[in-house]
Coordinates of C-alpha atoms in Angstrom, one line a residue:
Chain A
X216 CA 2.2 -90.0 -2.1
X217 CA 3.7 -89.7 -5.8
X218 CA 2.3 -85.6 -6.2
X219 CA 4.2 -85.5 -9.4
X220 CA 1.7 -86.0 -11.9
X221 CA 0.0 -83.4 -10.0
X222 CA 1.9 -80.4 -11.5
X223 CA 1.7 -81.7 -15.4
X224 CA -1.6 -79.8 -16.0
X225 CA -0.4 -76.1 -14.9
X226 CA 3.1 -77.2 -16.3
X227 CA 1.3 -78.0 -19.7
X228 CA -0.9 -74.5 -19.6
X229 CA 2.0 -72.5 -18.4
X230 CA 4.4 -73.8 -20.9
X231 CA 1.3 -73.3 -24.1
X232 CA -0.2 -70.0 -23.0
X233 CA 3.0 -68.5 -21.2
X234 CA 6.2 -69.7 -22.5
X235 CA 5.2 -70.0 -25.8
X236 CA 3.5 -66.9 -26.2
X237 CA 6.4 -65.0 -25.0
X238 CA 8.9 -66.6 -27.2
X239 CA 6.4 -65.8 -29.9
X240 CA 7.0 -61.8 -29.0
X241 CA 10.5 -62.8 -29.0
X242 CA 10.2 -64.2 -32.4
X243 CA 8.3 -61.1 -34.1
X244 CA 10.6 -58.9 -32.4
X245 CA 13.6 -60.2 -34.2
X246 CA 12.5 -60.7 -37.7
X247 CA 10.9 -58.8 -40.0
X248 CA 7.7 -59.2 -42.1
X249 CA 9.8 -61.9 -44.7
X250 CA 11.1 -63.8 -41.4
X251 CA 14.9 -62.7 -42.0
X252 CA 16.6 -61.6 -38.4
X253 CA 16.8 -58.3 -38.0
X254 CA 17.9 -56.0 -34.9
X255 CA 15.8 -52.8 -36.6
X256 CA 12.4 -53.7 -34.5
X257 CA 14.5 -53.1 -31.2
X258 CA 16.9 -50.6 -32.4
X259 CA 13.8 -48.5 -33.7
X260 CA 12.9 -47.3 -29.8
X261 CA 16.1 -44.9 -30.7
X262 CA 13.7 -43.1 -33.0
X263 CA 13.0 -39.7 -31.8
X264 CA 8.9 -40.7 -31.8
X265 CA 9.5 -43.7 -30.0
X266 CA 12.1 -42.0 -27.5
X267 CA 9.8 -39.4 -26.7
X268 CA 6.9 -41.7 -25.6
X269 CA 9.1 -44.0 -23.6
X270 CA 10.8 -41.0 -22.0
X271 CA 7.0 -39.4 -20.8
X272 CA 5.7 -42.8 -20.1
X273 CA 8.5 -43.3 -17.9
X274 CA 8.5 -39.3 -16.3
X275 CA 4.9 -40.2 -15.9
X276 CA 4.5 -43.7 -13.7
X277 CA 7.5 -41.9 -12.1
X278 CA 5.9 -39.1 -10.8
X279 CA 2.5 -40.6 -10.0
X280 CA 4.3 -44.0 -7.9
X281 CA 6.0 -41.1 -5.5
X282 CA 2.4 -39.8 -5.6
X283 CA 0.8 -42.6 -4.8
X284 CA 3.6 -43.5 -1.9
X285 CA 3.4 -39.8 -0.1
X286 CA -0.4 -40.2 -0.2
X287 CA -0.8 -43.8 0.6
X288 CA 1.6 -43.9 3.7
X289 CA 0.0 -41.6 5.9
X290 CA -3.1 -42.7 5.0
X291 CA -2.0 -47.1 5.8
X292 CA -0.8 -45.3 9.1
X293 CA -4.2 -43.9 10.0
X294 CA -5.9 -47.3 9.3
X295 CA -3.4 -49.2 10.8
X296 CA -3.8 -47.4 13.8
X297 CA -7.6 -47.6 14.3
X298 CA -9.6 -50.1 16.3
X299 CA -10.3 -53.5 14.4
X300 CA -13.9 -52.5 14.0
X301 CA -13.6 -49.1 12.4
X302 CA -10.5 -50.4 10.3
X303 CA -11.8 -53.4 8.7
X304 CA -14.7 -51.0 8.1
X305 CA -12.3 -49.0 6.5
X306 CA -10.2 -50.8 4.6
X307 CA -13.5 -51.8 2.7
X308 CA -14.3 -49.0 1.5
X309 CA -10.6 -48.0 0.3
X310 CA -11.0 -51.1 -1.8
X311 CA -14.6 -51.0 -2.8
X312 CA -14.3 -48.7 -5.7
X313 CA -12.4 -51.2 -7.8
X314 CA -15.4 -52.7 -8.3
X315 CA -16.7 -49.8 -10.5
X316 CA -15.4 -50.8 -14.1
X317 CA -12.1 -49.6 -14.4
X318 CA -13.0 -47.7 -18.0
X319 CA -16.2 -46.0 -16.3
X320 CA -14.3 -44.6 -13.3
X321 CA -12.0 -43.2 -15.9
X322 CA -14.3 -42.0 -17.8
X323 CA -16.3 -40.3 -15.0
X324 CA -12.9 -38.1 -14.4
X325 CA -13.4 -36.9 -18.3
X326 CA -16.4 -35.7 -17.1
X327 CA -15.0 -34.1 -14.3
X328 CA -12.8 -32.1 -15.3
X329 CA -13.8 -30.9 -18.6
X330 CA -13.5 -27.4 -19.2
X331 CA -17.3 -27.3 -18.4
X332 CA -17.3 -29.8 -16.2
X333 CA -18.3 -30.4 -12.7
X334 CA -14.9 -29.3 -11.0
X335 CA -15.0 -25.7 -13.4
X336 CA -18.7 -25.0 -12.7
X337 CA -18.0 -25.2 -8.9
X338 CA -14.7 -23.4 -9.6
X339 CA -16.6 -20.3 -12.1
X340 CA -19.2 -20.2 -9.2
X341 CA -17.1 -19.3 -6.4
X342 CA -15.3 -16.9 -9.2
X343 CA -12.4 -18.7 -9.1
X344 CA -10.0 -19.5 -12.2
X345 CA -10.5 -22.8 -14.1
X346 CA -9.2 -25.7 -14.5
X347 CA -8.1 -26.8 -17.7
X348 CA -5.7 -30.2 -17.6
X349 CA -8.2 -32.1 -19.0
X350 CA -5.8 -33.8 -22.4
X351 CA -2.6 -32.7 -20.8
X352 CA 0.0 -34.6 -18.8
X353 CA -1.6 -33.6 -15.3
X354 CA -4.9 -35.6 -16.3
X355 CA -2.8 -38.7 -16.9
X356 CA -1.0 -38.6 -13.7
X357 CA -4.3 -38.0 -12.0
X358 CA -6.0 -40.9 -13.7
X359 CA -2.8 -43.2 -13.1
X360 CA -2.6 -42.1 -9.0
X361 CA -6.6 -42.4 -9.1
X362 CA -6.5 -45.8 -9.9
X363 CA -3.3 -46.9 -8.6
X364 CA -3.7 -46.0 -5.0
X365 CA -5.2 -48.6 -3.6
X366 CA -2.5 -51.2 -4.8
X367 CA 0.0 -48.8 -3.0
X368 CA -2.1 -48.5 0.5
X369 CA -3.0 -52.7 0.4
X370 CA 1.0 -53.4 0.5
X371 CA 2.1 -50.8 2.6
X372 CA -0.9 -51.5 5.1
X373 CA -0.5 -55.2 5.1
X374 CA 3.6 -54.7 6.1
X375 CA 2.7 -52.0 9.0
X376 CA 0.2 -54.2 10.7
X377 CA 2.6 -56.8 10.7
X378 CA 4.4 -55.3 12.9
X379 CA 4.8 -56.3 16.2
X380 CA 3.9 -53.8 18.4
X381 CA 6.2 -54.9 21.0
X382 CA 9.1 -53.4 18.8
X383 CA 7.6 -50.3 18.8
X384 CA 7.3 -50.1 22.7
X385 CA 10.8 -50.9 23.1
X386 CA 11.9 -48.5 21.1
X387 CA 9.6 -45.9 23.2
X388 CA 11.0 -47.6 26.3
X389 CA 14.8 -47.0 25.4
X390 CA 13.7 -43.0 24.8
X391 CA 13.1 -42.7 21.3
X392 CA 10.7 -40.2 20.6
X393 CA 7.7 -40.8 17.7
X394 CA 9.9 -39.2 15.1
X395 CA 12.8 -41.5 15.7
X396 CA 10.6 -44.5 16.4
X397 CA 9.1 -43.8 12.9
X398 CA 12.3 -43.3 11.1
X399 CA 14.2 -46.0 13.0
X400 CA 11.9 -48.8 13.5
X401 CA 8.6 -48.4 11.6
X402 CA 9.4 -47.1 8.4
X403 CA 12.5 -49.9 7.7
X404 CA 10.0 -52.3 9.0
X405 CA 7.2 -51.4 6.5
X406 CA 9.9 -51.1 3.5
X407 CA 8.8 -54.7 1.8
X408 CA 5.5 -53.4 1.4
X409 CA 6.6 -49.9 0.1
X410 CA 8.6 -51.5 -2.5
X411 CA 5.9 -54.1 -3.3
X412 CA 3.6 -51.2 -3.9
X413 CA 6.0 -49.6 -6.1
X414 CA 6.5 -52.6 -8.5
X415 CA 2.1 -53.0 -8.3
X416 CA 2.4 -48.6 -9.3
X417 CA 5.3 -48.5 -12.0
X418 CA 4.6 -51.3 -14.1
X419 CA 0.8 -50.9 -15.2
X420 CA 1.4 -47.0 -15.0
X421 CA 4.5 -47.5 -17.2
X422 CA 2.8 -49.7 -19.7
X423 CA -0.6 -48.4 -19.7
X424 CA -2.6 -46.7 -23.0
X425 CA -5.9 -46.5 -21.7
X426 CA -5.5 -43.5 -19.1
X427 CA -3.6 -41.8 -22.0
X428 CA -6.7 -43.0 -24.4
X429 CA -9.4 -41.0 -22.0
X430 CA -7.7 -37.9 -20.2
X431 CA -4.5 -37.7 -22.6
X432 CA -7.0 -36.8 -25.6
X433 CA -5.2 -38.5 -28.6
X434 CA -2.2 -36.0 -28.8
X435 CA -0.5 -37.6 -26.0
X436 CA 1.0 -40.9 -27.0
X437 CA 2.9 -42.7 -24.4
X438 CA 4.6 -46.1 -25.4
X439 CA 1.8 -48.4 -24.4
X440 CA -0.2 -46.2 -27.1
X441 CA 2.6 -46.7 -29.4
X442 CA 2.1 -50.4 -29.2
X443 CA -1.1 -50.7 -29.0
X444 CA -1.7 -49.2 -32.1
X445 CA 1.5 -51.2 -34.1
X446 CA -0.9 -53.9 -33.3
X447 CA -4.7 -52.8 -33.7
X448 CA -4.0 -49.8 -36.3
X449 CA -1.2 -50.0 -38.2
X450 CA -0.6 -53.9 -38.1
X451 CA 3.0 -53.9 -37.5
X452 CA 3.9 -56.6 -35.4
X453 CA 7.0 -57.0 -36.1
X454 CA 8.0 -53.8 -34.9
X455 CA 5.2 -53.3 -32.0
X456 CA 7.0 -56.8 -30.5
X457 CA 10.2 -55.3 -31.0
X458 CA 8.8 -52.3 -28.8
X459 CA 7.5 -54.9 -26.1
X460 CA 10.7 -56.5 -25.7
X461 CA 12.2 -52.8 -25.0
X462 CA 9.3 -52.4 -22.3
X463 CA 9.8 -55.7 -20.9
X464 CA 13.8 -54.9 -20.7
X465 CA 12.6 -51.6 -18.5
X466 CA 10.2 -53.8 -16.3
X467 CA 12.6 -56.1 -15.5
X468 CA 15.2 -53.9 -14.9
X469 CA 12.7 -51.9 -12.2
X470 CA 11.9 -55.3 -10.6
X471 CA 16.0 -56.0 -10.4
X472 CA 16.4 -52.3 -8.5
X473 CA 13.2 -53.1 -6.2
X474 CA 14.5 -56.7 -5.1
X475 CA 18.1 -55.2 -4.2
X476 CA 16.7 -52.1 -2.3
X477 CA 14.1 -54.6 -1.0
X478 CA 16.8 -57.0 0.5
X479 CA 19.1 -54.1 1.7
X480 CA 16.3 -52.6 3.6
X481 CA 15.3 -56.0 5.7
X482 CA 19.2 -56.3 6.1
X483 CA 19.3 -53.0 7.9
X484 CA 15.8 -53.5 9.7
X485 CA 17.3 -56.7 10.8
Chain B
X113 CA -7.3 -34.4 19.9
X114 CA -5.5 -32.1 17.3
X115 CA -3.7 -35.1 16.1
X116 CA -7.0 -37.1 15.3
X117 CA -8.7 -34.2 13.8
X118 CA -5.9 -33.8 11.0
X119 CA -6.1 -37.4 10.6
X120 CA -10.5 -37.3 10.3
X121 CA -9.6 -34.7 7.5
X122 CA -7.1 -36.3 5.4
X123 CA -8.8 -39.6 5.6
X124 CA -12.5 -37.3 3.9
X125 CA -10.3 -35.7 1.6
X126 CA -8.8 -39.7 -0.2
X127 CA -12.8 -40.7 0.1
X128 CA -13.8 -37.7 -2.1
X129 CA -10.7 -38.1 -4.1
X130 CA -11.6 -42.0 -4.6
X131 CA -15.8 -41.1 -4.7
X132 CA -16.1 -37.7 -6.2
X133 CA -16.4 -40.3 -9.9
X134 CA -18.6 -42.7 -8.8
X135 CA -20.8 -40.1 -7.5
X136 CA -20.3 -38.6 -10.4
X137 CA -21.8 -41.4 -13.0
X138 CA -24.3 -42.3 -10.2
X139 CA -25.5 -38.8 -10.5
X140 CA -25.4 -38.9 -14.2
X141 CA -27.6 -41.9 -14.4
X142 CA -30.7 -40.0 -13.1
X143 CA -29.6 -37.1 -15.9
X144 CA -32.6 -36.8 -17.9
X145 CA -30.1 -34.8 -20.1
X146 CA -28.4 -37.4 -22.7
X147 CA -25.0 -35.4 -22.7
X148 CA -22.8 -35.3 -19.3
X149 CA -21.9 -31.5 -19.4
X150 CA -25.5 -30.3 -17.7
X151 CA -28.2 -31.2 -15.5
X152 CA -31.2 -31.9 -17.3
X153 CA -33.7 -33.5 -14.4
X154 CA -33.9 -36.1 -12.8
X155 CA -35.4 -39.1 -14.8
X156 CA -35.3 -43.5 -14.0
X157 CA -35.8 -43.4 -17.9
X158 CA -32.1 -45.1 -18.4
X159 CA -32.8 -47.6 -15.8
X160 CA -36.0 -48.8 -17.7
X161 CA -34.0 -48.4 -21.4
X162 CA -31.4 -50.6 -19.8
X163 CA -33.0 -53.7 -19.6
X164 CA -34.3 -53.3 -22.8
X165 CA -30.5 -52.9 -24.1
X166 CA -29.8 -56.2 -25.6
X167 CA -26.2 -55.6 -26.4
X168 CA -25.5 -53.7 -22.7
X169 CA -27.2 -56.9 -21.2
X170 CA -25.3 -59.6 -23.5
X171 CA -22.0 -57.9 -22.9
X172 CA -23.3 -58.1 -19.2
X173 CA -24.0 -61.7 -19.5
X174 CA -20.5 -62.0 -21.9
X175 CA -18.5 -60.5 -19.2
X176 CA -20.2 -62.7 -16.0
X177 CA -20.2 -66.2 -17.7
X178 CA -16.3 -65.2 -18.7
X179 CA -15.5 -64.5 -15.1
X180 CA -17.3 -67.5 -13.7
X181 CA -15.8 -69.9 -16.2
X182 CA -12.3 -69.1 -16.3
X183 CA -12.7 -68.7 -12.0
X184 CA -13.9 -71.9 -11.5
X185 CA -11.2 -73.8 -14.6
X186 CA -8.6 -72.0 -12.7
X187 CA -9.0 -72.5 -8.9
X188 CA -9.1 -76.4 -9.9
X189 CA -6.1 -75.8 -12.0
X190 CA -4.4 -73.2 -9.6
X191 CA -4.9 -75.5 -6.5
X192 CA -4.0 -78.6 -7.7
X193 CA -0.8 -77.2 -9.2
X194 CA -0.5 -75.5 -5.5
X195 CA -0.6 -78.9 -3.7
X196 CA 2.2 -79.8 -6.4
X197 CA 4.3 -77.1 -5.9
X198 CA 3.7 -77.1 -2.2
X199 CA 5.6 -81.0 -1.9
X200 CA 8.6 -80.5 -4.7
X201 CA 12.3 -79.8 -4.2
X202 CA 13.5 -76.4 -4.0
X203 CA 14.4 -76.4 -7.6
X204 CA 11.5 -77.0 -9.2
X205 CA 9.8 -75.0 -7.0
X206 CA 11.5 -71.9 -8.0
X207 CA 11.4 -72.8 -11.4
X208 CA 7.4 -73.3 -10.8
X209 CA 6.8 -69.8 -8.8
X210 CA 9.1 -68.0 -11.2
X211 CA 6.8 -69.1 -14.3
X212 CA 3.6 -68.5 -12.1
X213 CA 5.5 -64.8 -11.8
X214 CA 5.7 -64.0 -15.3
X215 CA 1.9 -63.0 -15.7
X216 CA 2.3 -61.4 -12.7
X217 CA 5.0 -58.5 -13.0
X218 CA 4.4 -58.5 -17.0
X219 CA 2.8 -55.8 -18.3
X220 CA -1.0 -57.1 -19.1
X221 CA -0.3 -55.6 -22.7
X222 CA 2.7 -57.8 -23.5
X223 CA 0.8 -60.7 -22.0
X224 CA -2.6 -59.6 -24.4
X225 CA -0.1 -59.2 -27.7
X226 CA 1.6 -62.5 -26.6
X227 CA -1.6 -64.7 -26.5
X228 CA -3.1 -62.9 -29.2
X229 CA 0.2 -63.6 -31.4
X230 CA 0.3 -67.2 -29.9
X231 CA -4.5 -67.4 -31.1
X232 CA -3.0 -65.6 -34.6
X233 CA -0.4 -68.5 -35.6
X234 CA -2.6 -71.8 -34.5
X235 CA -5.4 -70.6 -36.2
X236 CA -8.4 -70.9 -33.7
X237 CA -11.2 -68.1 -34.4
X238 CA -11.1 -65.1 -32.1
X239 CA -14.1 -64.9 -29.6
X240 CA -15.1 -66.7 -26.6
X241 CA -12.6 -69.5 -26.3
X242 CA -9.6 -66.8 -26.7
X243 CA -11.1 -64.4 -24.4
X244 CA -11.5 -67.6 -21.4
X245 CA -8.2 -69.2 -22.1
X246 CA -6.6 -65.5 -21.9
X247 CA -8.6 -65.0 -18.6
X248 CA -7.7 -68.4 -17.0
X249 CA -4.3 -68.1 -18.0
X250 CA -4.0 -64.5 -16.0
X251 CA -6.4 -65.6 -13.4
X252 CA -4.4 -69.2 -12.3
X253 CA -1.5 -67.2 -10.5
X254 CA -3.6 -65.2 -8.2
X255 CA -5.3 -69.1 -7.1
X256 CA -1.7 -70.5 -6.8
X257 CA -0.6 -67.5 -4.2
X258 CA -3.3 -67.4 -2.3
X259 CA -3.7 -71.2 -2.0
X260 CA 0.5 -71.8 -1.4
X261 CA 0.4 -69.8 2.2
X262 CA -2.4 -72.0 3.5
X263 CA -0.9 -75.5 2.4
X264 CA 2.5 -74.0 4.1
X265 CA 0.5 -74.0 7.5
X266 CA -0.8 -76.8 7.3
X267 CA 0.0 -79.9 9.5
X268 CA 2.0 -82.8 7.5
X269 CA 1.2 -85.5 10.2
X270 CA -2.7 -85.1 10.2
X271 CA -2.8 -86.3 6.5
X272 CA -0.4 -89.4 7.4
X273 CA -2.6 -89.4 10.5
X274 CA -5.4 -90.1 8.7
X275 CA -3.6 -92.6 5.9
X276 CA -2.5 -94.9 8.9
X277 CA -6.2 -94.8 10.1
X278 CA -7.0 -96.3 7.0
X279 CA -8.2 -93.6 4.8
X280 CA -7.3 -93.8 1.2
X281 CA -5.3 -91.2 -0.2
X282 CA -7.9 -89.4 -2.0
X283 CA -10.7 -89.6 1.4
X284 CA -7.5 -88.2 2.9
X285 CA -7.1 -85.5 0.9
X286 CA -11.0 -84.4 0.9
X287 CA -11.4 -84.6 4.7
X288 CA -8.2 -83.2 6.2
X289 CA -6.4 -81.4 3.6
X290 CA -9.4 -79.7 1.4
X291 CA -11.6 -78.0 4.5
X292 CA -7.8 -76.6 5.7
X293 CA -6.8 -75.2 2.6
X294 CA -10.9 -74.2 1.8
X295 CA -10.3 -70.6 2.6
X296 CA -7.4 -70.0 0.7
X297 CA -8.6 -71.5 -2.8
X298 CA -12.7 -69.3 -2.0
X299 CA -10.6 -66.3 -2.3
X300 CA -8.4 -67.2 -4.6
X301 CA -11.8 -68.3 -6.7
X302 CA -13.2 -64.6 -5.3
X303 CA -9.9 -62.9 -6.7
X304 CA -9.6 -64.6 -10.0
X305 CA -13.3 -63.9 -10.7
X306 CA -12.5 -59.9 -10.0
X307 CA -9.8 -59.8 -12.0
X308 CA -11.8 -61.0 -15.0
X309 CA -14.5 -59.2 -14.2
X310 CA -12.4 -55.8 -14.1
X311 CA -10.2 -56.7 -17.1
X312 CA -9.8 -54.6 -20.4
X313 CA -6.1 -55.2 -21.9
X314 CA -5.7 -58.8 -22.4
X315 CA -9.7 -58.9 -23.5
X316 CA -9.0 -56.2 -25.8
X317 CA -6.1 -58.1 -27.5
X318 CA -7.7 -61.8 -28.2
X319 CA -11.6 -60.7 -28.4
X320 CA -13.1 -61.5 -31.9
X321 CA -14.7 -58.8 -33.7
X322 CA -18.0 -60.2 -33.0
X323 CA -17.6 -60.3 -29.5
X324 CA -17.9 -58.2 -26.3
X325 CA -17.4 -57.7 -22.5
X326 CA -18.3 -55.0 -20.7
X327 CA -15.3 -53.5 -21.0
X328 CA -14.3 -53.2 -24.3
X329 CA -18.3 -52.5 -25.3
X330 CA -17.5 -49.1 -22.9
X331 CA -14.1 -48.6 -25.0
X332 CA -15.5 -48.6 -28.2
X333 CA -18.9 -46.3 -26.8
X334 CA -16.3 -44.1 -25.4
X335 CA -15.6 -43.1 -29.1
X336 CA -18.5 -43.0 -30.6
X337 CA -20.1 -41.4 -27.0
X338 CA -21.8 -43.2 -23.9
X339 CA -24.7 -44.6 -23.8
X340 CA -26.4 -43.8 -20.0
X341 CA -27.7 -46.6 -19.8
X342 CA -23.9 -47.8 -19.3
X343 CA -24.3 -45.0 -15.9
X344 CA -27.5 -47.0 -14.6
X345 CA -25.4 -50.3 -15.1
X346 CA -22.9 -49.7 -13.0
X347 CA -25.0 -47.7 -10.8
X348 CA -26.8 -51.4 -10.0
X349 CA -23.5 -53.4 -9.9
X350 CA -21.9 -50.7 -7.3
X351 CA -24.6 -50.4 -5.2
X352 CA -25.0 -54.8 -5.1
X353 CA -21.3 -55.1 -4.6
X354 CA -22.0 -52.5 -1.8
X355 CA -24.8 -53.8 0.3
X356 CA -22.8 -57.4 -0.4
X357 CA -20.2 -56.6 1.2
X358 CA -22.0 -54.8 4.4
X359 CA -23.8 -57.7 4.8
X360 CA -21.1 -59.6 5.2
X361 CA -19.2 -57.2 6.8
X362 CA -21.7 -57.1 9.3
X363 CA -21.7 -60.8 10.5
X364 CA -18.6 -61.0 12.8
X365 CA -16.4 -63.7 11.7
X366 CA -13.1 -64.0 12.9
X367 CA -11.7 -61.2 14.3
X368 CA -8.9 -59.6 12.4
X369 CA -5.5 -59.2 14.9
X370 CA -4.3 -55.8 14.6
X371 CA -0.9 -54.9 16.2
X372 CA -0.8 -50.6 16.7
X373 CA 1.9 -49.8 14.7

């Protein structure tokens, strides 16, 4: 059966809402507001404003993917290892609170952690000192592991229980203890998922300006901010493409490093 | 026994990390208090003043006619594309998943500038339409990738099977191919429709002025300061979610293999 015609539809919408829309970013981010070519909306990341959000934005989603993989691995081992019952059970209710609006869970960390918010009345009550990181840098990596996590565990969850335990055994059987069994066999085994779940961390922690909005207070400006507002506030959009085409340089060069490391570690799993 | 403790523990301490703020606004929906920082009794007054809300319940309405619209146009979309890109040569295929990719790993704000820039130069007026084409658009990827792995299962000969028993192609197609591949494109459907449901970035980028989901309604509140009703809201919608998904939970389907890893 002749399934060509079958693609035309997606091919038509891809090509209208994706292609062209991206070579319209492309187009804005190499002219300027008369339509002359210009290199100034790429060459302005260089500007020290600029620099300095890209250069937290990027310290940032750094910090809070190793976050995310320290506490997420441990935790996709626990599940893993449970009976089906308990873990499916489980797994539910690691996922279930995604299903709160993603502002509103946010939000309800504002609330936490304001100076005198719930976490500093329990705090002053047991006469211990507060906590003040509400609109600092901590807040945003809390808010950017908080709702990150569960795209770490669901990868690195799905790889492990792939696994077939038979591997494992024989590993036992030829007198490797749990440690090396762990470092020899499981972890190289689970790799895919870890770098999956770094790729589903980085980029939306990278790129975000909403986390910054709510717990960053407004002093904080990480490059998603910076774009955001070239496009809503300022109306620059010549020069907040030019700044996209910058972030889409970084993504794609984090997706490069996670393929490579991704095929090296099933070639020496293999 | 030490071993399992340690594991009870850390697995209460990610709970409270991932529940301490959804207790948190569940609490503050029975605050009688209008501001978050005390305790003012407990009251269901914000339960009552939410369904009297008209924008809270229009943005409601906004957001689920959004997510069920541009679900539905793009599991039929995503699927049939799937079947394409399930029978082509290796070349187009990669060229297909590699554009199916893009909204994918892109951040969601380049994707929300791009359409908006794209809405901006033809001309249509920001509102609805923008905000469902934007959804579909992000939405048909997550149909494609769910429906791909069960067409690549599935058994070439019992769809020839069937055409040499004399079924036409498209009988074929309904009564072999479609109940296969049924579970695949349901949670594609399920996963699309949570996406929209949950999204802020791109709406935020090709919504008209006029317009509103739930999302960018609690943006914009978030400036100007909550209303509690919002609390009560999403009070309702966690705790329906909730007993959803025990319920379904509940009735044993198939069992889930689990190797111990």
């Amino acid at each position: 059966m002749n399934r060509k015609w079958m693609s035309t539809p997606y091919l038509v919408w891809s090509i209208a809402f994706i292609i062209i829309p991206l070579c319209m970013v492309f187009y804005y981010g190499f002219t300027d507001k008369t339509g002359a070519f210009t290199l100034a909306n790429i060459i302005a990341i260089t500007m020290e404003e600029h620099m300095k959000a890209l250069w937290l934005s990027m310290l940032l989603s750094f910090i809070s993917t190793i976050i995310c993989i320290l506490l997420a691995y441990p935790l996709a081992l626990i599940l893993c290892n449970l009976s089906v019952n308990q873990n499916s059970f489980l797994v539910l209710i690691f996922i279930l609170p995604m299903w709160m609006n993603f502002l509103l869970r946010t939000l309800a960390w504002q609330t936490l952690l304001e100076k005198t918010g719930v976490i500093n009345s329990i705090l002053t009550s047991l006469h211990l000192p507060p906590l003040t990181i509400i609109n600092t840098p901590y807040a945003i990596i809390l808010g950017m592991v908080y709702n990150f996590l569960p795209f770490m565990v669901l990868p690195i969850y799905n790889s492990l229980s792939k696994i077939d335990p038979n591997v494992v055994n024989a590993a036992r059987d030829l007198g490797a203890n749990s440690i090396q069994t762990f470092f020899k066999v499981i972890f190289p085994l689970s790799l895919p998922g870890v770098i999956s779940g770094i790729t589903m961390v980085f980029v939306p922690a990278l790129t975000t300006f909403v986390i910054s909005n709510l717990l960053g207070g407004s002093k904080i400006l990480l490059i998603g901010n910076v774009i955001e507002q070239e496009f809503t506030q300022t109306n620059n959009w010549n020069l907040g493409s030019g700044l996209s085409i910058v972030l889409m340089i970084f993504i794609i060069i984090s997706i490069i490093i996670s393929t490579i490391t991704d095929k090296d570690g099933e070639g020496s799993s293999l | 026994m030490m071993k399992t403790t340690l594991q009870k523990i850390y697995i209460a301490l990610i709970f409270v990390f991932l529940y301490a703020p959804i207790a948190t606004l569940m609490v503050l929906s029975f605050n009688a208090s209008k501001t978050r920082a005390k305790w003012g009794g407990f009251t269901l007054k914000w339960y009552s003043a939410l369904f009297k809300n008209d924008a809270i319940l229009q943005a409601l309405y906004t957001t689920l006619l959004i997510a069920f619209l541009s679900a539905f146009i793009a599991t039929i979309i995503g699927t049939v594309a799937a079947i394409a890109i399930n029978s082509m040569k290796k070349k187009n295929r990669a060229f297909f998943m590699g554009v199916t990719n893009i909204p994918m790993v892109n951040a969601e704000i380049v994707t929300g500038i791009s359409l908006m820039l794209l809405f901006i130069s033809v001309g249509i007026r920001f509102g609805f339409l923008t905000v469902l084409l934007a959804h579909i658009t992000f939405n048909i990827p997550y149909v494609i990738l769910s429906v791909l792995p069960r067409l690549k299962q599935l058994n070439p000969s019992t769809y020839e099977a069937a055409l040499d028993l004399g079924a036409t192609h498209t009988t074929a197609f309904f009564k072999v191919v479609f109940p296969d591949i049924l579970p695949g494109v349901l949670s594609g459907f399920l996963m699309a429709f949570t996406m929209s449901l949950d999204d802020f970035i791109i709406t935020h980028f090709t919504k008209g002025p006029g317009l509103d989901t739930l999302s960018t309604k609690i943006y914009t509140e978030v400036k100007k300061g909550i209303k509690p009703e919002m609390y009560s809201l999403s009070t309702l919608i966690f705790v329906s979610v909730l007993i959803l998904l025990v319920l379904v939970n509940r009735t044993p389907k198939g069992q889930k293999d689990v190797s111990s890893c």
